[in-house]
């Protein structure tokens, strides 16, 4: 299922870190739900409607993301994201066929990034390129939720941000297009995705920042065995408030919640998250 968006408190938005600066974040995300946004319409129920899982289904996810970004120059940053998934799904049918829920855990597909600042004024703008390598375990068999997807992705992201100083606020917007390659092992070509993050933040004190985001994914149809699957389209949108508190000059703690507002083929309901950030220059002579 791997239904969560990636960790998205994303290394300064359109801004780049200066040469030699390292930013890292460890994020924990948790979701428990018995509802989803359906992908296949039911009698008198439209596609995308939030409904309880059939057969008393329940989905549970515990996820860790380790993110890092490093300033090669003041205008060029490189980064990596390493996810770990622990997922469980159960319903009446699985209890009969397999004697209980299905689950999987392990490291998922790793993402790599490079970001180049384009302009500093009148707004800050950057272009970010990323790719996902099929490093996570992928098995295609009934009764298993794979932690990897078995195919490559390529991301192209335009980022625009602006500080409103001396008003202690900023705004940032990311708009990206994800090219999803074919999984040849099972002849499945997942649909490409448009994704976005619109973010507004206000710094109340030198140590306290609040953030509000609107983030989402709008996927295209999947093709499997040469057939387009109109019911296999992934869409999700969240409103995500968060609070970040800086404990030292280099360490900050973040807590937030993602509230789903609509979607398709995605679990519904809140996603809770906490994270620890480090930002500093560790490699000095």
PDB file of C-alpha atoms in Angstrom:
ATOM      1  CA  UNK A   1       0.000   0.000   0.000  1.00  0.00           C
ATOM      2  CA  UNK A   2       2.686   2.502   1.037  1.00  0.00           C
ATOM      3  CA  UNK A   3      -0.064   5.044   1.224  1.00  0.00           C
ATOM      4  CA  UNK A   4       1.763   7.882   2.929  1.00  0.00           C
ATOM      5  CA  UNK A   5       3.202  10.808   1.109  1.00  0.00           C
ATOM      6  CA  UNK A   6       6.900  11.178   1.584  1.00  0.00           C
ATOM      7  CA  UNK A   7       8.174  13.213   4.501  1.00  0.00           C
ATOM      8  CA  UNK A   8       7.589  16.714   3.276  1.00  0.00           C
ATOM      9  CA  UNK A   9       9.032  19.269   5.691  1.00  0.00           C
ATOM     10  CA  UNK A  10      11.449  19.568   2.892  1.00  0.00           C
ATOM     11  CA  UNK A  11      14.781  21.227   3.512  1.00  0.00           C
ATOM     12  CA  UNK A  12      14.017  24.939   3.271  1.00  0.00           C
ATOM     13  CA  UNK A  13      11.616  24.816   0.305  1.00  0.00           C
ATOM     14  CA  UNK A  14      12.904  26.993  -2.544  1.00  0.00           C
ATOM     15  CA  UNK A  15      15.856  28.209  -0.462  1.00  0.00           C
ATOM     16  CA  UNK A  16      19.179  26.353  -0.651  1.00  0.00           C
ATOM     17  CA  UNK A  17      21.599  25.709   2.191  1.00  0.00           C
ATOM     18  CA  UNK A  18      24.985  27.429   2.012  1.00  0.00           C
ATOM     19  CA  UNK A  19      28.127  25.544   1.097  1.00  0.00           C
ATOM     20  CA  UNK A  20      29.147  23.059   3.786  1.00  0.00           C
ATOM     21  CA  UNK A  21      25.852  23.079   5.697  1.00  0.00           C
ATOM     22  CA  UNK A  22      24.175  19.737   6.484  1.00  0.00           C
ATOM     23  CA  UNK A  23      20.457  19.378   7.195  1.00  0.00           C
ATOM     24  CA  UNK A  24      19.040  16.084   8.460  1.00  0.00           C
ATOM     25  CA  UNK A  25      15.660  15.006   9.760  1.00  0.00           C
ATOM     26  CA  UNK A  26      14.303  11.809  11.282  1.00  0.00           C
ATOM     27  CA  UNK A  27      10.504  11.649  10.986  1.00  0.00           C
ATOM     28  CA  UNK A  28       8.084   9.134  12.479  1.00  0.00           C
ATOM     29  CA  UNK A  29       4.576   8.889  10.981  1.00  0.00           C
ATOM     30  CA  UNK A  30       1.638   6.850  12.255  1.00  0.00           C
ATOM     31  CA  UNK A  31      -1.798   6.046  10.830  1.00  0.00           C
ATOM     32  CA  UNK A  32      -4.595   3.724  11.932  1.00  0.00           C
ATOM     33  CA  UNK A  33      -7.815   3.733   9.938  1.00  0.00           C
ATOM     34  CA  UNK A  34     -10.804   1.652   8.904  1.00  0.00           C
ATOM     35  CA  UNK A  35     -11.733   3.967   5.996  1.00  0.00           C
ATOM     36  CA  UNK A  36     -10.407   4.806   2.554  1.00  0.00           C
ATOM     37  CA  UNK A  37     -11.290   6.881  -0.500  1.00  0.00           C
ATOM     38  CA  UNK A  38     -12.649   4.243  -2.833  1.00  0.00           C
ATOM     39  CA  UNK A  39     -11.205   3.771  -6.315  1.00  0.00           C
ATOM     40  CA  UNK A  40     -14.007   1.628  -7.742  1.00  0.00           C
ATOM     41  CA  UNK A  41     -17.547   3.043  -7.517  1.00  0.00           C
ATOM     42  CA  UNK A  42     -20.191   1.068  -5.631  1.00  0.00           C
ATOM     43  CA  UNK A  43     -23.969   1.151  -6.093  1.00  0.00           C
ATOM     44  CA  UNK A  44     -25.052   4.748  -5.366  1.00  0.00           C
ATOM     45  CA  UNK A  45     -21.537   5.596  -4.097  1.00  0.00           C
ATOM     46  CA  UNK A  46     -19.216   7.573  -6.390  1.00  0.00           C
ATOM     47  CA  UNK A  47     -15.528   6.936  -6.928  1.00  0.00           C
ATOM     48  CA  UNK A  48     -13.455   8.929  -4.420  1.00  0.00           C
ATOM     49  CA  UNK A  49     -16.073   8.809  -1.651  1.00  0.00           C
ATOM     50  CA  UNK A  50     -14.751   8.206   1.847  1.00  0.00           C
ATOM     51  CA  UNK A  51     -16.075   4.825   2.984  1.00  0.00           C
ATOM     52  CA  UNK A  52     -15.327   2.104   5.527  1.00  0.00           C
ATOM     53  CA  UNK A  53     -13.166  -0.688   4.154  1.00  0.00           C
ATOM     54  CA  UNK A  54     -15.210  -3.642   2.941  1.00  0.00           C
ATOM     55  CA  UNK A  55     -15.365  -6.725   5.176  1.00  0.00           C
ATOM     56  CA  UNK A  56     -14.457  -4.712   8.276  1.00  0.00           C
ATOM     57  CA  UNK A  57     -10.999  -3.919   6.959  1.00  0.00           C
ATOM     58  CA  UNK A  58      -8.402  -2.038   9.011  1.00  0.00           C
ATOM     59  CA  UNK A  59      -5.086  -0.504   7.900  1.00  0.00           C
ATOM     60  CA  UNK A  60      -2.158   0.397  10.149  1.00  0.00           C
ATOM     61  CA  UNK A  61       1.127   2.039   9.182  1.00  0.00           C
ATOM     62  CA  UNK A  62       4.255   3.029  11.130  1.00  0.00           C
ATOM     63  CA  UNK A  63       6.862   4.779   9.008  1.00  0.00           C
ATOM     64  CA  UNK A  64      10.290   6.321   9.514  1.00  0.00           C
ATOM     65  CA  UNK A  65      11.931   8.713   7.063  1.00  0.00           C
ATOM     66  CA  UNK A  66      15.594   9.699   7.307  1.00  0.00           C
ATOM     67  CA  UNK A  67      16.218  12.788   5.150  1.00  0.00           C
ATOM     68  CA  UNK A  68      19.484  14.621   4.534  1.00  0.00           C
ATOM     69  CA  UNK A  69      20.491  17.598   2.384  1.00  0.00           C
ATOM     70  CA  UNK A  70      23.987  19.026   1.948  1.00  0.00           C
ATOM     71  CA  UNK A  71      25.257  22.264   0.428  1.00  0.00           C
ATOM     72  CA  UNK A  72      27.784  21.508  -2.304  1.00  0.00           C
ATOM     73  CA  UNK A  73      27.785  25.239  -3.114  1.00  0.00           C
ATOM     74  CA  UNK A  74      25.536  28.092  -2.016  1.00  0.00           C
ATOM     75  CA  UNK A  75      23.322  27.410  -5.054  1.00  0.00           C
ATOM     76  CA  UNK A  76      23.591  23.592  -5.383  1.00  0.00           C
ATOM     77  CA  UNK A  77      22.371  21.081  -2.789  1.00  0.00           C
ATOM     78  CA  UNK A  78      22.189  17.283  -2.921  1.00  0.00           C
ATOM     79  CA  UNK A  79      20.061  15.004  -0.763  1.00  0.00           C
ATOM     80  CA  UNK A  80      18.827  11.532   0.063  1.00  0.00           C
ATOM     81  CA  UNK A  81      15.735  10.020   1.679  1.00  0.00           C
ATOM     82  CA  UNK A  82      15.706   6.554   3.274  1.00  0.00           C
ATOM     83  CA  UNK A  83      12.242   5.241   4.306  1.00  0.00           C
ATOM     84  CA  UNK A  84      11.329   2.323   6.573  1.00  0.00           C
ATOM     85  CA  UNK A  85       7.780   0.913   6.491  1.00  0.00           C
ATOM     86  CA  UNK A  86       5.869  -1.286   8.926  1.00  0.00           C
ATOM     87  CA  UNK A  87       2.359  -1.935   7.545  1.00  0.00           C
ATOM     88  CA  UNK A  88      -0.573  -4.165   8.427  1.00  0.00           C
ATOM     89  CA  UNK A  89      -3.945  -4.773   6.788  1.00  0.00           C
ATOM     90  CA  UNK A  90      -6.708  -7.088   7.931  1.00  0.00           C
ATOM     91  CA  UNK A  91     -10.285  -7.905   7.044  1.00  0.00           C
ATOM     92  CA  UNK A  92     -12.672 -10.851   7.347  1.00  0.00           C
ATOM     93  CA  UNK A  93     -11.484 -12.479   4.105  1.00  0.00           C
ATOM     94  CA  UNK A  94      -7.814 -12.381   5.141  1.00  0.00           C
ATOM     95  CA  UNK A  95      -8.702 -13.844   8.517  1.00  0.00           C
ATOM     96  CA  UNK A  96     -10.314 -16.792   6.720  1.00  0.00           C
ATOM     97  CA  UNK A  97      -7.688 -17.286   3.962  1.00  0.00           C
ATOM     98  CA  UNK A  98      -4.523 -16.536   5.944  1.00  0.00           C
ATOM     99  CA  UNK A  99      -5.633 -16.884   9.530  1.00  0.00           C
ATOM    100  CA  UNK A 100      -4.998 -13.235  10.357  1.00  0.00           C
ATOM    101  CA  UNK A 101      -3.761  -9.891   9.032  1.00  0.00           C
ATOM    102  CA  UNK A 102      -1.121  -9.446   6.340  1.00  0.00           C
ATOM    103  CA  UNK A 103       1.874  -7.279   7.152  1.00  0.00           C
ATOM    104  CA  UNK A 104       5.323  -6.306   5.974  1.00  0.00           C
ATOM    105  CA  UNK A 105       8.224  -4.265   7.264  1.00  0.00           C
ATOM    106  CA  UNK A 106      11.586  -3.172   5.933  1.00  0.00           C
ATOM    107  CA  UNK A 107      13.469  -0.446   4.142  1.00  0.00           C
ATOM    108  CA  UNK A 108      11.616   0.918   1.134  1.00  0.00           C
ATOM    109  CA  UNK A 109      12.886   2.520  -2.078  1.00  0.00           C
ATOM    110  CA  UNK A 110      15.553   5.205  -1.584  1.00  0.00           C
ATOM    111  CA  UNK A 111      15.180   8.645  -3.149  1.00  0.00           C
ATOM    112  CA  UNK A 112      18.036  10.908  -4.286  1.00  0.00           C
ATOM    113  CA  UNK A 113      17.792  14.651  -5.001  1.00  0.00           C
ATOM    114  CA  UNK A 114      19.700  17.595  -6.448  1.00  0.00           C
ATOM    115  CA  UNK A 115      18.473  21.180  -6.141  1.00  0.00           C
ATOM    116  CA  UNK A 116      19.763  24.238  -8.027  1.00  0.00           C
ATOM    117  CA  UNK A 117      18.775  27.772  -7.022  1.00  0.00           C
ATOM    118  CA  UNK A 118      17.716  29.789 -10.072  1.00  0.00           C
ATOM    119  CA  UNK A 119      17.003  33.292  -8.752  1.00  0.00           C
ATOM    120  CA  UNK A 120      17.077  35.217  -5.442  1.00  0.00           C
ATOM    121  CA  UNK A 121      14.718  38.096  -6.251  1.00  0.00           C
ATOM    122  CA  UNK A 122      11.966  39.216  -6.375  1.00  0.00           C
ATOM    123  CA  UNK A 123      11.212  35.681  -5.142  1.00  0.00           C
ATOM    124  CA  UNK A 124      13.484  32.722  -4.488  1.00  0.00           C
ATOM    125  CA  UNK A 125      13.124  29.972  -7.077  1.00  0.00           C
ATOM    126  CA  UNK A 126      14.831  26.597  -7.423  1.00  0.00           C
ATOM    127  CA  UNK A 127      14.624  23.578  -9.669  1.00  0.00           C
ATOM    128  CA  UNK A 128      14.855  20.182  -7.979  1.00  0.00           C
ATOM    129  CA  UNK A 129      15.438  16.844  -9.678  1.00  0.00           C
ATOM    130  CA  UNK A 130      15.014  13.511  -7.929  1.00  0.00           C
ATOM    131  CA  UNK A 131      14.821   9.825  -8.604  1.00  0.00           C
ATOM    132  CA  UNK A 132      13.627   6.775  -6.693  1.00  0.00           C
ATOM    133  CA  UNK A 133      15.628   3.579  -7.077  1.00  0.00           C
ATOM    134  CA  UNK A 134      13.921   0.172  -6.556  1.00  0.00           C
ATOM    135  CA  UNK A 135      16.065  -0.716  -3.535  1.00  0.00           C
ATOM    136  CA  UNK A 136      13.224  -1.951  -1.300  1.00  0.00           C
ATOM    137  CA  UNK A 137      12.055  -5.546  -1.221  1.00  0.00           C
ATOM    138  CA  UNK A 138       9.373  -6.239  -3.837  1.00  0.00           C
ATOM    139  CA  UNK A 139       7.463  -9.536  -3.972  1.00  0.00           C
ATOM    140  CA  UNK A 140       4.364 -10.087  -6.098  1.00  0.00           C
ATOM    141  CA  UNK A 141       2.294 -12.646  -4.263  1.00  0.00           C
ATOM    142  CA  UNK A 142      -1.117 -12.798  -2.666  1.00  0.00           C
ATOM    143  CA  UNK A 143      -1.250 -11.901   0.986  1.00  0.00           C
ATOM    144  CA  UNK A 144       1.793  -9.617   0.971  1.00  0.00           C
ATOM    145  CA  UNK A 145       2.136  -5.842   1.158  1.00  0.00           C
ATOM    146  CA  UNK A 146       5.514  -5.113  -0.476  1.00  0.00           C
ATOM    147  CA  UNK A 147       7.693  -2.419   1.117  1.00  0.00           C
ATOM    148  CA  UNK A 148       9.209  -1.587  -2.305  1.00  0.00           C
ATOM    149  CA  UNK A 149       7.484  -0.821  -5.599  1.00  0.00           C
ATOM    150  CA  UNK A 150       9.911  -2.545  -7.964  1.00  0.00           C
ATOM    151  CA  UNK A 151      10.321   0.357 -10.424  1.00  0.00           C
ATOM    152  CA  UNK A 152      12.090   3.692 -10.931  1.00  0.00           C
ATOM    153  CA  UNK A 153      10.573   7.169 -10.505  1.00  0.00           C
ATOM    154  CA  UNK A 154      11.941  10.500 -11.770  1.00  0.00           C
ATOM    155  CA  UNK A 155      10.806  13.796 -10.198  1.00  0.00           C
ATOM    156  CA  UNK A 156      10.970  17.295 -11.710  1.00  0.00           C
ATOM    157  CA  UNK A 157      10.020  20.025  -9.217  1.00  0.00           C
ATOM    158  CA  UNK A 158       9.757  23.799  -9.470  1.00  0.00           C
ATOM    159  CA  UNK A 159       9.993  25.564  -6.108  1.00  0.00           C
ATOM    160  CA  UNK A 160       9.104  29.203  -5.409  1.00  0.00           C
ATOM    161  CA  UNK A 161       9.360  30.946  -2.045  1.00  0.00           C
ATOM    162  CA  UNK A 162       9.228  34.377  -0.502  1.00  0.00           C
ATOM    163  CA  UNK A 163      10.081  35.847   2.881  1.00  0.00           C
ATOM    164  CA  UNK A 164       7.854  38.679   4.116  1.00  0.00           C
ATOM    165  CA  UNK A 165      10.467  40.128   6.484  1.00  0.00           C
ATOM    166  CA  UNK A 166      10.202  42.213   8.679  1.00  0.00           C
ATOM    167  CA  UNK A 167       6.863  40.440   9.084  1.00  0.00           C
ATOM    168  CA  UNK A 168       8.115  37.119  10.462  1.00  0.00           C
ATOM    169  CA  UNK A 169       6.457  34.932   7.852  1.00  0.00           C
ATOM    170  CA  UNK A 170       7.214  33.115   4.621  1.00  0.00           C
ATOM    171  CA  UNK A 171       5.349  31.318   1.849  1.00  0.00           C
ATOM    172  CA  UNK A 172       6.552  28.495  -0.371  1.00  0.00           C
ATOM    173  CA  UNK A 173       5.080  26.437  -3.200  1.00  0.00           C
ATOM    174  CA  UNK A 174       6.399  23.249  -4.818  1.00  0.00           C
ATOM    175  CA  UNK A 175       4.854  21.852  -8.008  1.00  0.00           C
ATOM    176  CA  UNK A 176       6.274  18.613  -9.357  1.00  0.00           C
ATOM    177  CA  UNK A 177       5.742  15.967 -11.990  1.00  0.00           C
ATOM    178  CA  UNK A 178       6.737  12.357 -11.296  1.00  0.00           C
ATOM    179  CA  UNK A 179       7.524  10.068 -14.224  1.00  0.00           C
ATOM    180  CA  UNK A 180       6.872   6.512 -13.052  1.00  0.00           C
ATOM    181  CA  UNK A 181       8.604   3.773 -15.005  1.00  0.00           C
ATOM    182  CA  UNK A 182       7.286   0.302 -15.743  1.00  0.00           C
ATOM    183  CA  UNK A 183       7.743  -2.634 -13.391  1.00  0.00           C
ATOM    184  CA  UNK A 184       8.750  -5.238 -15.951  1.00  0.00           C
ATOM    185  CA  UNK A 185       8.601  -8.111 -13.469  1.00  0.00           C
ATOM    186  CA  UNK A 186       4.803  -7.923 -13.323  1.00  0.00           C
ATOM    187  CA  UNK A 187       4.160  -5.906 -16.538  1.00  0.00           C
ATOM    188  CA  UNK A 188       2.684  -3.017 -14.562  1.00  0.00           C
ATOM    189  CA  UNK A 189       3.120   0.628 -15.519  1.00  0.00           C
ATOM    190  CA  UNK A 190       1.909   2.891 -12.683  1.00  0.00           C
ATOM    191  CA  UNK A 191       0.466   6.216 -13.754  1.00  0.00           C
ATOM    192  CA  UNK A 192       2.589   9.362 -13.641  1.00  0.00           C
ATOM    193  CA  UNK A 193       1.790  11.816 -10.846  1.00  0.00           C
ATOM    194  CA  UNK A 194       1.366  15.541 -10.412  1.00  0.00           C
ATOM    195  CA  UNK A 195       2.168  16.577  -6.830  1.00  0.00           C
ATOM    196  CA  UNK A 196       2.334  19.821  -4.893  1.00  0.00           C
ATOM    197  CA  UNK A 197       2.946  21.484  -1.533  1.00  0.00           C
ATOM    198  CA  UNK A 198       1.723  25.000  -0.679  1.00  0.00           C
ATOM    199  CA  UNK A 199       3.093  26.186   2.654  1.00  0.00           C
ATOM    200  CA  UNK A 200       2.790  29.231   4.904  1.00  0.00           C
ATOM    201  CA  UNK A 201       4.879  29.650   8.047  1.00  0.00           C
ATOM    202  CA  UNK A 202       5.014  32.187  10.849  1.00  0.00           C
ATOM    203  CA  UNK A 203       7.875  32.491  13.346  1.00  0.00           C
ATOM    204  CA  UNK A 204       6.424  33.604  16.691  1.00  0.00           C
ATOM    205  CA  UNK A 205       9.782  33.732  18.483  1.00  0.00           C
ATOM    206  CA  UNK A 206      13.385  32.818  17.708  1.00  0.00           C
ATOM    207  CA  UNK A 207      12.550  29.277  18.818  1.00  0.00           C
ATOM    208  CA  UNK A 208       8.919  28.715  17.769  1.00  0.00           C
ATOM    209  CA  UNK A 209       7.607  28.299  14.197  1.00  0.00           C
ATOM    210  CA  UNK A 210       4.113  27.268  13.079  1.00  0.00           C
ATOM    211  CA  UNK A 211       3.388  25.966   9.576  1.00  0.00           C
ATOM    212  CA  UNK A 212       0.249  25.247   7.576  1.00  0.00           C
ATOM    213  CA  UNK A 213       0.418  23.176   4.370  1.00  0.00           C
ATOM    214  CA  UNK A 214      -1.853  22.020   1.598  1.00  0.00           C
ATOM    215  CA  UNK A 215      -0.281  19.023  -0.093  1.00  0.00           C
ATOM    216  CA  UNK A 216      -1.441  16.439  -2.551  1.00  0.00           C
ATOM    217  CA  UNK A 217      -0.907  13.877  -5.292  1.00  0.00           C
ATOM    218  CA  UNK A 218      -2.976  13.532  -8.485  1.00  0.00           C
ATOM    219  CA  UNK A 219      -2.088  10.286 -10.261  1.00  0.00           C
ATOM    220  CA  UNK A 220      -2.941   8.918 -13.689  1.00  0.00           C
ATOM    221  CA  UNK A 221      -4.326   5.502 -14.606  1.00  0.00           C
ATOM    222  CA  UNK A 222      -2.203   2.398 -14.168  1.00  0.00           C
ATOM    223  CA  UNK A 223      -1.614   0.059 -17.120  1.00  0.00           C
ATOM    224  CA  UNK A 224      -1.276  -3.627 -16.253  1.00  0.00           C
ATOM    225  CA  UNK A 225      -0.799  -6.434 -18.766  1.00  0.00           C
ATOM    226  CA  UNK A 226      -1.614  -3.920 -21.504  1.00  0.00           C
ATOM    227  CA  UNK A 227      -4.945  -2.876 -19.979  1.00  0.00           C
ATOM    228  CA  UNK A 228      -5.720   0.556 -18.542  1.00  0.00           C
ATOM    229  CA  UNK A 229      -7.162   0.241 -15.039  1.00  0.00           C
ATOM    230  CA  UNK A 230      -9.550   3.131 -14.462  1.00  0.00           C
ATOM    231  CA  UNK A 231     -10.038   1.999 -10.865  1.00  0.00           C
ATOM    232  CA  UNK A 232      -6.297   2.077 -10.099  1.00  0.00           C
ATOM    233  CA  UNK A 233      -5.733   5.829  -9.852  1.00  0.00           C
ATOM    234  CA  UNK A 234      -4.140   7.312  -6.736  1.00  0.00           C
ATOM    235  CA  UNK A 235      -5.164  10.739  -5.491  1.00  0.00           C
ATOM    236  CA  UNK A 236      -4.895  12.344  -2.063  1.00  0.00           C
ATOM    237  CA  UNK A 237      -4.988  15.813  -0.517  1.00  0.00           C
ATOM    238  CA  UNK A 238      -4.082  16.832   3.026  1.00  0.00           C
ATOM    239  CA  UNK A 239      -4.242  19.941   5.175  1.00  0.00           C
ATOM    240  CA  UNK A 240      -1.231  19.751   7.483  1.00  0.00           C
ATOM    241  CA  UNK A 241      -0.621  22.041  10.468  1.00  0.00           C
ATOM    242  CA  UNK A 242       2.663  21.651  12.336  1.00  0.00           C
ATOM    243  CA  UNK A 243       4.704  23.247  15.119  1.00  0.00           C
ATOM    244  CA  UNK A 244       8.513  23.403  15.180  1.00  0.00           C
ATOM    245  CA  UNK A 245      10.438  24.243  18.357  1.00  0.00           C
ATOM    246  CA  UNK A 246      14.182  24.910  18.260  1.00  0.00           C
ATOM    247  CA  UNK A 247      15.883  23.473  21.339  1.00  0.00           C
ATOM    248  CA  UNK A 248      19.457  24.533  20.420  1.00  0.00           C
ATOM    249  CA  UNK A 249      21.185  26.389  17.604  1.00  0.00           C
ATOM    250  CA  UNK A 250      21.340  23.140  15.606  1.00  0.00           C
ATOM    251  CA  UNK A 251      18.441  20.962  16.865  1.00  0.00           C
ATOM    252  CA  UNK A 252      14.685  21.420  16.413  1.00  0.00           C
ATOM    253  CA  UNK A 253      11.687  19.227  17.240  1.00  0.00           C
ATOM    254  CA  UNK A 254       8.596  19.140  15.011  1.00  0.00           C
ATOM    255  CA  UNK A 255       5.095  17.771  15.590  1.00  0.00           C
ATOM    256  CA  UNK A 256       2.175  17.815  13.186  1.00  0.00           C
ATOM    257  CA  UNK A 257      -0.864  16.102  11.754  1.00  0.00           C
ATOM    258  CA  UNK A 258      -2.046  15.447   8.198  1.00  0.00           C
ATOM    259  CA  UNK A 259      -5.812  15.639   7.796  1.00  0.00           C
ATOM    260  CA  UNK A 260      -7.051  14.029   4.593  1.00  0.00           C
ATOM    261  CA  UNK A 261      -9.713  16.056   2.768  1.00  0.00           C
ATOM    262  CA  UNK A 262     -10.281  13.955  -0.379  1.00  0.00           C
ATOM    263  CA  UNK A 263      -8.646  11.235  -2.414  1.00  0.00           C
ATOM    264  CA  UNK A 264      -8.929   8.007  -4.355  1.00  0.00           C
ATOM    265  CA  UNK A 265      -7.371   4.616  -3.563  1.00  0.00           C
ATOM    266  CA  UNK A 266      -5.812   6.079  -0.413  1.00  0.00           C
ATOM    267  CA  UNK A 267      -6.443   5.422   3.264  1.00  0.00           C
ATOM    268  CA  UNK A 268      -8.531   8.177   4.852  1.00  0.00           C
ATOM    269  CA  UNK A 269      -8.055   9.775   8.227  1.00  0.00           C
ATOM    270  CA  UNK A 270      -5.333  11.571  10.163  1.00  0.00           C
ATOM    271  CA  UNK A 271      -1.612  10.857   9.936  1.00  0.00           C
ATOM    272  CA  UNK A 272       0.339  11.852  13.044  1.00  0.00           C
ATOM    273  CA  UNK A 273       3.992  12.792  12.744  1.00  0.00           C
ATOM    274  CA  UNK A 274       6.923  13.874  14.901  1.00  0.00           C
ATOM    275  CA  UNK A 275      10.440  14.693  13.779  1.00  0.00           C
ATOM    276  CA  UNK A 276      13.873  15.815  14.937  1.00  0.00           C
ATOM    277  CA  UNK A 277      15.931  18.169  12.728  1.00  0.00           C
ATOM    278  CA  UNK A 278      19.642  18.913  12.734  1.00  0.00           C
ATOM    279  CA  UNK A 279      21.089  21.850  10.817  1.00  0.00           C
ATOM    280  CA  UNK A 280      24.753  22.762  11.062  1.00  0.00           C
ATOM    281  CA  UNK A 281      28.260  22.631   9.583  1.00  0.00           C
ATOM    282  CA  UNK A 282      29.738  19.347  10.849  1.00  0.00           C
ATOM    283  CA  UNK A 283      32.774  19.192   8.550  1.00  0.00           C
ATOM    284  CA  UNK A 284      35.142  21.953   9.633  1.00  0.00           C
ATOM    285  CA  UNK A 285      38.923  22.124   9.689  1.00  0.00           C
TER     286      UNK A 285
END
